[in-house]
Short mmCIF file of C-alpha atoms in Angstrom, two decimals:
data_model
loop_
_atom_site.label_atom_id
_atom_site.label_comp_id
_atom_site.label_asym_id
_atom_site.label_seq_id
_atom_site.Cartn_x
_atom_site.Cartn_y
_atom_site.Cartn_z
CA MET A 1 -81.56 -105.09 -13.28
CA PRO A 2 -81.74 -101.28 -14.10
CA ASN A 3 -85.25 -100.12 -13.14
CA PHE A 4 -86.73 -97.11 -15.11
CA TYR A 5 -90.50 -97.09 -13.80
CA GLU A 6 -91.53 -94.07 -13.23
CA GLU A 7 -95.36 -93.48 -11.65
CA PRO A 8 -97.17 -90.67 -13.59
CA VAL A 9 -96.88 -86.99 -13.16
CA ALA A 10 -97.87 -85.72 -9.20
CA GLY A 11 -100.66 -83.58 -9.68
CA GLY A 12 -101.60 -84.46 -13.61
CA MET A 13 -105.12 -85.80 -14.28
CA SER A 14 -102.99 -88.88 -15.23
CA GLU A 15 -101.89 -89.23 -11.72
CA LYS A 16 -104.99 -88.85 -11.33
CA LEU A 17 -106.28 -91.29 -13.94
CA TRP A 18 -104.42 -94.07 -12.77
CA LYS A 19 -104.70 -93.80 -9.06
CA TYR A 20 -108.53 -93.79 -9.21
CA ASN A 21 -108.12 -97.08 -11.32
CA GLN A 22 -105.51 -98.82 -9.23
CA TYR A 23 -108.17 -101.19 -8.65
CA LEU A 24 -108.62 -102.53 -12.07
CA ALA A 25 -104.82 -102.68 -12.34
CA ARG A 26 -104.35 -104.83 -9.28
CA LYS A 27 -106.98 -107.04 -10.90
CA SER A 28 -104.93 -107.74 -14.14
CA LEU A 29 -101.69 -107.62 -12.44
CA HIS A 30 -102.64 -110.73 -10.45
CA HIS A 31 -104.88 -112.65 -13.09
CA PRO A 32 -103.30 -115.86 -12.75
CA PHE A 33 -102.29 -115.44 -17.10
CA VAL A 34 -99.90 -112.59 -15.46
CA GLN A 35 -98.75 -114.35 -12.76
CA GLY A 36 -98.34 -117.04 -14.82
CA LEU A 37 -96.11 -115.06 -17.31
CA GLY A 38 -94.39 -113.95 -14.29
CA ASP A 39 -93.60 -117.12 -12.63
CA GLY A 40 -93.20 -118.61 -16.32
CA THR A 41 -95.81 -121.59 -14.94
CA LEU A 42 -98.10 -120.02 -18.20
CA ASP A 43 -98.67 -122.98 -20.67
CA PRO A 44 -96.83 -122.30 -23.68
CA GLU A 45 -100.33 -122.18 -26.06
CA ALA A 46 -102.08 -120.24 -24.14
CA PHE A 47 -99.12 -117.34 -24.58
CA LYS A 48 -98.91 -118.21 -28.30
CA HIS A 49 -102.62 -117.45 -28.38
CA TYR A 50 -101.89 -114.20 -26.45
CA VAL A 51 -99.14 -113.12 -28.97
CA ALA A 52 -101.04 -113.96 -31.29
CA GLN A 53 -103.74 -111.29 -30.80
CA ASP A 54 -101.23 -109.24 -29.45
CA SER A 55 -100.05 -108.93 -32.39
CA PHE A 56 -103.57 -108.06 -34.28
CA PHE A 57 -104.71 -105.87 -31.39
CA LEU A 58 -100.99 -103.98 -31.71
CA ASN A 59 -101.70 -103.52 -35.93
CA GLY A 60 -105.02 -101.55 -33.94
CA TYR A 61 -103.05 -100.01 -32.20
CA ILE A 62 -100.90 -98.62 -34.15
CA ARG A 63 -103.42 -97.03 -36.17
CA ALA A 64 -105.40 -95.29 -33.30
CA LEU A 65 -102.08 -93.07 -32.99
CA CYS A 66 -102.25 -92.35 -36.58
CA TYR A 67 -105.84 -90.67 -35.96
CA CYS A 68 -104.16 -89.27 -32.33
CA ILE A 69 -101.88 -87.21 -34.97
CA ALA A 70 -104.36 -86.20 -36.97
CA LYS A 71 -106.39 -85.37 -34.34
CA SER A 72 -103.35 -83.48 -33.31
CA ASP A 73 -103.02 -79.48 -34.46
CA VAL A 74 -99.93 -79.02 -32.69
CA THR A 75 -96.30 -79.55 -34.52
CA ALA A 76 -94.95 -80.71 -31.24
CA THR A 77 -97.60 -83.28 -30.17
CA GLU A 78 -96.97 -84.40 -33.32
CA LYS A 79 -93.33 -84.82 -33.11
CA ASP A 80 -93.50 -86.97 -29.96
CA LEU A 81 -96.69 -89.03 -31.20
CA LEU A 82 -94.91 -89.68 -34.06
CA LEU A 83 -91.80 -91.16 -32.30
CA LEU A 84 -94.09 -92.84 -29.96
CA LEU A 85 -95.54 -94.18 -33.44
CA ASP A 86 -92.26 -95.53 -34.15
CA GLY A 87 -91.13 -97.40 -31.08
CA VAL A 88 -94.91 -99.01 -31.14
CA ARG A 89 -94.01 -100.59 -34.12
CA ARG A 90 -90.06 -101.88 -33.25
CA GLU A 91 -91.31 -103.18 -29.86
CA ALA A 92 -94.23 -105.09 -31.35
CA GLU A 93 -92.12 -106.33 -34.26
CA ALA A 94 -89.54 -106.96 -31.39
CA LEU A 95 -91.52 -109.24 -29.98
CA HIS A 96 -94.38 -110.84 -32.19
CA HIS A 97 -90.11 -111.66 -33.41
CA ASN A 98 -88.65 -113.52 -30.08
CA TYR A 99 -92.26 -115.90 -29.60
CA ILE A 100 -93.53 -116.65 -32.60
CA ASP A 101 -93.04 -117.30 -35.82
CA SER A 102 -95.86 -117.06 -38.11
CA PRO A 103 -98.38 -115.68 -35.75
CA GLU A 104 -102.01 -118.01 -35.87
CA VAL A 105 -104.81 -116.35 -39.50
CA GLY A 106 -107.58 -117.03 -37.22
CA GLY A 107 -108.54 -113.21 -37.63
CA PRO A 108 -108.35 -111.36 -33.70
CA ALA A 109 -110.46 -113.02 -30.77
CA PRO A 110 -113.86 -110.92 -29.74
CA ALA A 111 -111.49 -109.25 -26.78
CA CYS A 112 -108.61 -108.01 -29.46
CA ARG A 113 -111.39 -106.84 -31.93
CA LYS A 114 -113.48 -105.64 -28.77
CA PHE A 115 -110.58 -103.52 -28.19
CA VAL A 116 -109.81 -102.99 -31.49
CA ASP A 117 -112.88 -101.33 -32.43
CA PHE A 118 -113.28 -99.22 -29.12
CA LEU A 119 -109.67 -97.47 -30.15
CA LEU A 120 -111.36 -96.68 -33.06
CA SER A 121 -114.12 -95.52 -32.89
CA ILE A 122 -112.88 -93.13 -29.99
CA GLY A 123 -110.77 -91.87 -33.43
CA ARG A 124 -113.03 -91.24 -35.13
CA ALA A 125 -115.59 -89.71 -32.34
CA ASP A 126 -115.45 -86.14 -33.10
CA CYS A 127 -113.36 -85.35 -30.19
CA GLY A 128 -110.46 -83.63 -29.00
CA PRO A 129 -106.72 -85.71 -28.92
CA SER A 130 -107.15 -85.74 -25.30
CA VAL A 131 -109.87 -87.93 -25.19
CA MET A 132 -107.82 -90.36 -28.03
CA ILE A 133 -104.72 -90.21 -25.92
CA ALA A 134 -106.54 -91.52 -22.68
CA ALA A 135 -107.53 -94.51 -24.76
CA LEU A 136 -104.52 -95.08 -25.37
CA ILE A 137 -102.06 -94.62 -22.69
CA PRO A 138 -103.84 -97.76 -20.62
CA CYS A 139 -102.17 -100.05 -22.96
CA ALA A 140 -98.46 -97.76 -22.57
CA ARG A 141 -98.85 -97.84 -18.87
CA LEU A 142 -100.67 -100.97 -17.40
CA TYR A 143 -97.45 -102.85 -18.86
CA ALA A 144 -95.43 -100.59 -17.42
CA TRP A 145 -96.40 -101.22 -14.24
CA ILE A 146 -96.76 -104.88 -14.61
CA GLY A 147 -93.58 -105.48 -15.84
CA LYS A 148 -91.87 -103.57 -12.46
CA GLU A 149 -94.25 -105.62 -10.53
CA LEU A 150 -92.86 -108.92 -11.86
CA THR A 151 -89.58 -108.54 -12.10
CA VAL A 152 -88.85 -106.31 -8.64
CA ASN A 153 -86.17 -108.11 -6.78
CA ARG A 154 -86.40 -110.51 -8.02
CA ASP A 155 -83.33 -111.92 -10.72
CA ILE A 156 -85.06 -114.03 -13.88
CA PRO A 157 -83.01 -117.08 -14.59
CA GLU A 158 -81.58 -117.71 -17.99
CA GLY A 159 -84.28 -120.69 -18.74
CA HIS A 160 -87.44 -118.77 -17.86
CA PRO A 161 -89.39 -119.02 -20.73
CA TYR A 162 -91.00 -115.28 -20.94
CA LYS A 163 -87.61 -113.28 -19.90
CA ASP A 164 -88.34 -111.48 -23.37
CA TRP A 165 -91.27 -110.25 -22.32
CA LEU A 166 -90.82 -109.73 -18.73
CA LEU A 167 -88.00 -107.17 -19.40
CA LEU A 168 -88.88 -105.85 -22.53
CA PHE A 169 -91.70 -104.42 -20.50
CA ALA A 170 -90.15 -103.49 -17.87
CA GLY A 171 -87.79 -101.64 -19.16
CA GLU A 172 -87.29 -98.27 -20.26
CA ALA A 173 -89.01 -98.40 -23.94
CA VAL A 174 -93.08 -99.08 -22.98
CA ASN A 175 -92.49 -97.21 -20.04
CA ILE A 176 -91.02 -93.54 -22.67
CA GLU A 177 -94.46 -94.59 -24.55
CA ALA A 178 -96.55 -93.97 -21.34
CA LYS A 179 -94.57 -91.09 -19.88
CA THR A 180 -94.55 -89.75 -23.24
CA LEU A 181 -99.05 -90.38 -23.84
CA GLU A 182 -99.38 -89.05 -20.24
CA ALA A 183 -97.55 -84.98 -20.14
CA LEU A 184 -99.36 -85.30 -23.84
CA LEU A 185 -102.22 -85.77 -21.61
CA ASP A 186 -101.37 -83.34 -18.87
CA GLU A 187 -100.85 -80.76 -21.28
CA GLN A 188 -103.88 -80.11 -23.20
CA VAL A 189 -106.75 -81.50 -21.15
CA LYS A 190 -109.28 -79.06 -20.88
CA ALA A 191 -111.65 -78.70 -18.09
CA CYS A 192 -114.64 -78.99 -20.49
CA GLU A 193 -113.55 -82.54 -21.94
CA TYR A 194 -112.73 -84.43 -17.35
CA GLU A 195 -116.40 -86.25 -17.63
CA GLN A 196 -115.25 -87.86 -21.35
CA VAL A 197 -111.74 -88.67 -20.34
CA ALA A 198 -111.84 -90.06 -17.66
CA TRP A 199 -114.31 -92.20 -19.07
CA THR A 200 -112.24 -92.90 -21.19
CA TYR A 201 -109.86 -94.67 -19.15
CA GLN A 202 -111.71 -96.84 -17.18
CA ARG A 203 -112.97 -98.35 -20.80
CA SER A 204 -109.96 -99.13 -21.95
CA MET A 205 -108.64 -100.09 -18.82
CA GLN A 206 -110.81 -103.05 -18.68
CA LEU A 207 -110.84 -103.98 -21.86
CA GLU A 208 -106.95 -104.49 -20.80
CA TYR A 209 -108.12 -106.68 -18.05
CA ASP A 210 -110.44 -108.17 -19.74
CA PHE A 211 -107.94 -108.53 -23.14
CA PHE A 212 -106.06 -111.04 -20.90
CA ASP A 213 -109.43 -112.74 -18.76
CA ALA A 214 -109.87 -113.92 -22.52
CA PHE A 215 -107.15 -116.70 -22.49
CA GLY A 216 -109.05 -117.93 -19.31
CA GLY A 217 -110.41 -121.31 -21.41
CA GLU A 218 -106.15 -122.32 -21.02
CA LEU A 219 -106.25 -121.55 -17.26
CA GLY A 220 -108.72 -124.18 -16.51
CA ARG A 221 -111.49 -121.73 -15.82
CA PRO A 222 -115.18 -122.28 -16.13
CA ALA A 223 -116.85 -121.73 -19.81
CA GLY A 224 -119.58 -119.02 -19.40
CA ARG A 225 -119.69 -117.02 -16.11
CA LEU A 226 -119.20 -113.70 -15.81
CA GLN A 227 -115.33 -112.85 -16.41
CA GLY A 228 -113.77 -108.97 -15.71
CA ILE A 229 -117.09 -107.52 -13.49
CA PRO A 230 -115.84 -107.25 -9.78
CA THR A 231 -118.85 -109.28 -7.76
CA VAL A 232 -119.59 -109.74 -4.14
CA LEU A 233 -121.82 -112.27 -3.02
CA VAL A 234 -123.68 -110.85 -0.04
CA VAL A 235 -124.60 -113.36 3.40
CA SER A 236 -126.68 -111.63 5.57
CA GLY A 237 -129.96 -110.95 6.44
CA SER A 238 -132.07 -108.51 5.24
CA GLU A 239 -133.31 -104.86 6.88
CA SER A 240 -136.47 -103.39 5.95
CA GLY A 241 -135.89 -100.00 7.40
CA GLY A 242 -132.07 -99.90 4.89
CA GLY A 243 -129.47 -98.68 7.23
CA SER A 244 -127.95 -101.93 8.18
CA GLY A 245 -127.54 -105.87 7.48
CA HIS A 246 -128.37 -106.65 3.54
CA GLN A 247 -129.25 -103.35 2.21
CA ALA A 248 -126.57 -101.85 3.19
CA ASP A 249 -124.22 -104.69 2.20
CA LEU A 250 -125.72 -104.05 -0.87
CA LYS A 251 -125.74 -100.24 -1.07
CA THR A 252 -122.05 -99.93 -0.54
CA LEU A 253 -121.11 -102.40 -3.41
CA GLU A 254 -122.82 -100.37 -5.63
CA ALA A 255 -121.17 -97.22 -4.47
CA LEU A 256 -118.15 -98.87 -4.93
CA GLY A 257 -118.29 -99.43 -8.44
CA VAL A 258 -118.47 -103.60 -7.42
CA TYR A 259 -121.69 -105.93 -8.64
CA SER A 260 -123.41 -107.77 -6.33
CA THR A 261 -125.16 -110.99 -5.41
CA SER A 262 -126.90 -112.19 -2.27
CA ALA A 263 -127.58 -114.76 -0.01
CA LEU A 264 -130.41 -113.95 2.73
CA THR A 265 -130.13 -115.80 5.99
CA SER A 266 -133.35 -113.50 7.78
CA ILE A 267 -136.21 -111.03 6.89
CA ALA A 268 -135.88 -108.68 9.54
CA ALA A 269 -139.22 -105.48 10.70
CA GLN A 270 -136.23 -102.99 12.09
CA ASN A 271 -135.77 -99.57 11.84
CA SER A 272 -134.09 -97.12 13.45
CA GLN A 273 -135.87 -97.71 16.47
CA GLY A 274 -135.58 -101.38 16.75
CA VAL A 275 -136.09 -104.82 16.31
CA GLN A 276 -139.51 -105.71 15.71
CA ARG A 277 -139.52 -109.38 14.80
CA VAL A 278 -137.04 -111.53 12.22
CA GLN A 279 -137.97 -114.43 10.80
CA LEU A 280 -134.61 -117.43 9.21
CA VAL A 281 -134.73 -118.28 5.56
CA ALA A 282 -135.04 -122.26 5.85
CA ASP A 283 -131.58 -123.53 5.32
CA ASP A 284 -132.70 -125.27 2.38
CA LEU A 285 -133.55 -121.39 0.13
CA PHE A 286 -130.75 -120.31 1.98
CA ALA A 287 -128.55 -123.25 0.17
CA ALA A 288 -130.24 -123.05 -2.99
CA GLN A 289 -129.84 -118.85 -2.89
CA ILE A 290 -126.04 -119.81 -2.43
CA ASP A 291 -126.09 -122.93 -5.76
CA SER A 292 -128.05 -120.15 -7.85
CA VAL A 293 -125.44 -118.14 -7.86
CA ASN A 294 -122.19 -120.04 -7.79
CA SER A 295 -124.04 -121.98 -10.90
CA VAL A 296 -123.12 -118.92 -13.08
CA PHE A 297 -121.29 -116.02 -11.60
CA GLY A 298 -117.75 -115.36 -10.90
CA VAL A 299 -117.54 -114.49 -7.35
CA SER A 300 -115.27 -112.41 -6.79
CA VAL A 301 -115.55 -112.44 -2.48
CA VAL A 302 -117.78 -113.96 -0.08
CA LYS A 303 -118.63 -110.39 2.77
CA VAL A 304 -120.19 -112.59 5.68
CA GLY A 305 -122.44 -110.67 7.93
CA SER A 306 -125.80 -111.64 10.34
CA VAL A 307 -125.84 -115.12 10.05
CA PRO A 308 -127.90 -116.40 13.67
CA SER A 309 -128.15 -120.17 12.52
CA PRO A 310 -125.69 -122.73 13.74
CA ARG A 311 -126.77 -124.85 10.51
CA GLN A 312 -126.80 -121.44 7.90
CA LEU A 313 -122.98 -120.86 9.33
CA ARG A 314 -122.05 -125.14 8.33
CA VAL A 315 -124.27 -124.34 5.29
CA VAL A 316 -120.96 -121.37 4.50
CA ALA A 317 -118.74 -123.58 5.48
CA GLU A 318 -119.04 -126.17 3.09
CA LYS A 319 -120.34 -124.60 0.08
CA LEU A 320 -117.89 -121.11 -0.10
CA HIS A 321 -114.73 -122.36 1.37
CA GLY A 322 -112.36 -121.64 -0.98
CA LEU A 323 -113.33 -118.11 -1.70
CA PRO A 324 -111.88 -115.03 -0.01
CA LEU A 325 -114.12 -114.44 3.46
CA VAL A 326 -113.97 -111.10 4.50
CA VAL A 327 -116.60 -112.07 7.96
CA ASP A 328 -118.09 -109.75 9.89
CA PRO A 329 -119.80 -111.44 12.83
CA VAL A 330 -122.87 -110.45 14.47
CA LEU A 331 -123.47 -112.53 17.86
CA PRO A 332 -126.64 -112.32 19.46
CA SER A 333 -127.65 -111.13 22.23
CA THR A 334 -129.07 -112.82 25.27
CA PRO A 335 -130.99 -111.46 28.06
CA ALA A 336 -129.06 -112.39 31.51
CA ASP A 337 -132.79 -114.33 32.53
CA ASP A 338 -133.11 -116.68 29.19
CA SER A 339 -130.74 -119.47 29.59
CA ALA A 340 -132.09 -120.89 25.98
CA ALA A 341 -131.45 -117.98 24.20
CA GLU A 342 -127.86 -117.83 25.95
CA ARG A 343 -127.12 -121.59 24.76
CA ASP A 344 -128.44 -120.67 21.03
CA ALA A 345 -125.32 -118.04 21.18
CA ASP A 346 -123.36 -120.37 22.11
CA ASP A 347 -123.80 -122.28 19.67
CA VAL A 348 -123.50 -119.99 17.01
CA LEU A 349 -120.62 -118.16 18.65
CA ALA A 350 -119.09 -122.19 19.18
CA THR A 351 -120.13 -122.58 15.51
CA TYR A 352 -117.78 -119.18 13.98
CA LYS A 353 -114.79 -120.16 15.91
CA ASP A 354 -114.80 -123.82 14.32
CA HIS A 355 -116.21 -123.92 10.86
CA ILE A 356 -116.13 -120.20 9.79
CA PHE A 357 -113.22 -118.30 11.03
CA PRO A 358 -110.00 -121.31 9.86
CA LEU A 359 -111.75 -120.41 6.52
CA ALA A 360 -112.27 -116.43 6.78
CA THR A 361 -109.80 -114.31 4.72
CA ILE A 362 -110.39 -111.52 7.59
CA VAL A 363 -112.46 -110.97 10.66
CA THR A 364 -113.36 -107.65 11.23
CA SER A 365 -115.03 -106.52 14.45
CA THR A 366 -115.96 -103.94 16.92
CA MET A 367 -113.43 -104.18 21.05
CA SER A 368 -116.13 -105.36 22.91
CA GLU A 369 -117.17 -107.93 19.44
CA ALA A 370 -113.53 -109.06 19.40
CA ARG A 371 -113.77 -109.53 23.36
CA ARG A 372 -117.21 -111.47 22.92
CA LEU A 373 -115.19 -113.74 20.29
CA VAL A 374 -112.53 -114.55 23.39
CA GLY A 375 -113.41 -114.49 26.03
CA ARG A 376 -113.01 -111.72 27.66
CA ALA A 377 -114.78 -109.70 30.64
CA GLU A 378 -113.66 -106.17 30.29
CA SER A 379 -110.36 -104.38 28.71
CA ILE A 380 -107.09 -104.96 30.08
CA GLY A 381 -106.16 -101.46 29.09
CA VAL A 382 -103.44 -100.05 26.50
CA GLY A 383 -102.39 -103.05 24.04
CA GLU A 384 -105.52 -104.49 23.88
CA ALA A 385 -105.85 -103.94 20.44
CA THR A 386 -103.22 -105.92 19.52
CA SER A 387 -104.16 -108.61 21.85
CA VAL A 388 -107.69 -109.41 20.82
CA ALA A 389 -106.36 -109.63 17.66
CA ARG A 390 -104.00 -111.50 18.19
CA ALA A 391 -106.22 -114.30 20.38
CA VAL A 392 -109.09 -113.89 17.58
CA ALA A 393 -106.30 -115.16 15.18
CA GLN A 394 -105.61 -118.03 16.33
CA TYR A 395 -108.79 -119.41 15.87
CA GLY A 396 -107.52 -119.17 11.80
CA PRO A 397 -108.40 -116.06 9.27
CA LYS A 398 -105.57 -114.31 7.88
CA TYR A 399 -106.35 -111.40 8.96
CA VAL A 400 -108.37 -109.35 12.04
CA LEU A 401 -109.33 -106.10 11.60
CA VAL A 402 -110.38 -104.48 15.03
CA ARG A 403 -111.90 -101.51 15.25
CA ALA A 404 -112.74 -98.71 17.98
CA ASP A 405 -116.10 -98.95 19.38
CA GLY A 406 -118.67 -95.89 19.13
CA ASP A 407 -117.72 -94.26 22.33
CA CYS A 408 -115.13 -93.01 21.70
CA PRO A 409 -115.35 -88.74 22.51
CA ASP A 410 -116.66 -86.30 19.67
CA GLY A 411 -113.30 -85.22 17.43
CA GLU A 412 -111.29 -87.27 19.15
CA THR A 413 -108.72 -90.16 17.29
CA CYS A 414 -110.06 -93.51 17.31
CA SER A 415 -107.72 -96.29 16.05
CA GLY A 416 -107.76 -99.44 14.32
CA VAL A 417 -105.92 -102.81 14.30
CA LEU A 418 -104.97 -104.81 11.37
CA TYR A 419 -103.15 -107.69 12.64
CA GLY A 420 -101.48 -110.16 9.40
CA ARG A 421 -101.68 -113.57 11.19
CA GLU A 422 -98.42 -115.46 8.50
CA ASN A 423 -95.96 -112.75 9.04
CA GLU A 424 -97.46 -111.48 12.32
CA GLU A 425 -97.43 -107.90 11.05
CA PHE A 426 -99.59 -104.89 12.73
CA TYR A 427 -100.87 -102.44 10.62
CA GLU A 428 -102.84 -98.99 12.50
CA TYR A 429 -105.38 -97.05 11.52
CA THR A 430 -106.66 -93.77 12.96
CA ASP A 431 -109.76 -91.39 11.90
CA LYS A 432 -110.51 -88.79 14.33
CA LYS A 433 -114.63 -89.25 14.87
CA ILE A 434 -117.37 -87.33 13.49
CA SER A 435 -120.31 -85.82 15.89
CA THR A 436 -123.47 -86.84 13.77
CA THR A 437 -126.53 -88.99 14.66
CA ASN A 438 -126.99 -91.81 11.43
CA THR A 439 -123.75 -94.01 12.35
CA ARG A 440 -126.55 -97.42 11.50
CA GLY A 441 -125.20 -100.04 9.73
CA THR A 442 -120.90 -98.60 9.74
CA GLY A 443 -120.76 -101.85 10.29
CA CYS A 444 -121.59 -103.53 8.07
CA THR A 445 -120.95 -100.27 5.39
CA LEU A 446 -117.12 -100.87 6.59
CA ALA A 447 -116.54 -104.51 5.94
CA SER A 448 -118.30 -104.15 3.25
CA ALA A 449 -116.72 -102.37 1.15
CA ILE A 450 -113.21 -104.06 2.26
CA ALA A 451 -115.29 -106.83 0.33
CA GLY A 452 -115.30 -104.52 -2.29
CA PHE A 453 -112.17 -103.43 -2.83
CA MET A 454 -110.58 -106.97 -2.09
CA ALA A 455 -112.57 -108.31 -5.16
CA ARG A 456 -110.85 -105.23 -6.92
CA GLY A 457 -107.86 -105.89 -6.40
CA TYR A 458 -106.30 -104.99 -3.25
CA PRO A 459 -103.95 -106.46 -0.72
CA VAL A 460 -106.08 -107.06 1.80
CA PRO A 461 -104.44 -104.08 4.31
CA ASP A 462 -105.25 -101.70 0.88
CA ALA A 463 -108.30 -102.85 1.24
CA VAL A 464 -108.38 -101.86 5.16
CA GLU A 465 -107.21 -98.38 4.69
CA SER A 466 -109.50 -97.61 1.48
CA ALA A 467 -112.45 -98.77 3.42
CA ILE A 468 -112.04 -96.90 6.24
CA GLY A 469 -111.30 -93.78 4.11
CA TYR A 470 -114.69 -94.74 2.12
CA LEU A 471 -116.76 -94.83 5.32
CA HIS A 472 -115.14 -91.33 6.63
CA GLU A 473 -116.78 -89.88 4.02
CA VAL A 474 -120.02 -91.72 3.71
CA ILE A 475 -120.29 -90.58 7.44
CA ALA A 476 -119.79 -87.22 7.18
CA CYS A 477 -122.00 -86.71 4.11
CA SER A 478 -124.39 -88.26 5.81
CA GLU A 479 -124.42 -86.19 8.45
CA GLY A 480 -127.65 -84.55 9.64
CA THR A 481 -129.77 -86.19 7.12
CA PRO A 482 -133.31 -87.24 8.66
CA LEU A 483 -133.05 -90.22 7.88
CA GLY A 484 -135.20 -92.40 10.04
CA GLN A 485 -135.61 -90.89 14.29
CA GLY A 486 -134.14 -92.08 16.69
CA PRO A 487 -130.03 -91.40 18.19
CA ASN A 488 -129.20 -94.08 15.28
CA ARG A 489 -130.38 -93.18 12.20
CA PRO A 490 -128.65 -94.48 8.49
CA LEU A 491 -126.24 -93.36 6.88
CA VAL A 492 -126.90 -91.93 2.76
CA HIS A 493 -124.04 -94.01 0.65
CA SER A 494 -125.15 -92.24 -2.25
CA ALA A 495 -124.56 -89.29 -1.09
CA ASN A 496 -120.62 -90.67 -1.44
CA SER A 497 -121.14 -90.47 -5.26
CA ILE A 498 -118.53 -87.63 -5.31
CA TRP A 499 -115.65 -89.52 -3.92
CA VAL A 500 -116.23 -92.47 -6.47
CA ASN A 501 -116.48 -90.19 -9.37
CA TYR A 502 -114.99 -87.01 -8.74
CA PHE A 503 -114.00 -86.08 -12.04
#
């Protein structure tokens, strides 16, 4: 099948907007409704409902295009938009004629009405055509991209119930619509409009996802849960200094635009110089926290950090199996002369291996931590990272990330290895070490960032790469920040807001 798909023009505003909102695009692509369209398993009644609602939406989209034409004072722009308007009308007629003879007349559903109201409110607002164009682009670009992703390197059989839908959005017409709008935005946007254009584009992308998500009832998803917002359940211990543990987890997720929920395992009196006291959370209270979150929130990913009790680890395995788990095992240290503490540490390690790792999507660790997980006392030299990653994967996680210890020389390239067990693939990530004392909580931050990007729809290798980039920027921005005392000061996660919102 010919593929006419093209990405937005490199270097333009439209390309930046598309790349920045990839997490919403991927989340839409991996939505069960969209995947059901792709493989043909979607309930026909759900699709019929969708097409009827889409007809209401396209009527609103056409009205929004008319607003855009009215706002434009450039003849060439008006001509392009008029051609686009005619194309959208033809597309709507073809799609709805093929799939439904008489669309239901019950009126637009809340998600449809919300999206249309948003587009028309932008049309009526006192803003330039660039803002209106930014509101319109996601519909065309997202559908063109989804059409491509669902059909690339795939033969669609004649009996596929949604073949016409797939071919329409994978074909030339929809991509031309997207390219036309993107070219107009790149030509007309003014620097003073960047912030408003960026917000409008992202809001429109979110409403596109919400439109797909509105059909969750037909897919058997629990009613009444928070939908459409990437949400991570953080299972870790509180650290009063705020530099690591639960506090670092929450700050990271907030910086990445991910909603976080909590299940505390312990409460520590701790600062940048050490730990003064730790109190474990009672087992029943720990379990109650997880139940409370699960009862009303649609958790996308679980980040498992410090869980110092084997009983708590078993609760995690019992209550959170089936959800993507990002596991950053924090193994207790044991004095050489404390046999009881050593037995407790062995119990924790055994519980991780027997109950948590088999459920994990990804396990992250430093090289020294990974050696401890597999029982190696010292380095075996070149190639150790790949060897250790493969050894940890034998306990069941789908991916294992082994990153360099903190003894990498300043300015030198430090490497990490991600191993995918199912396909036996290795991914290598490299970065230069920054000379700074603001390094507390880097492991927690990295694992939480991986969870955050996964919640935003990134595949694991992409989530790891993005999380490493995020951590590097946070460390660079935190360098020299006078927080706490000693050689291991906290990171400042909010310093990275420019990286997250760079418009």
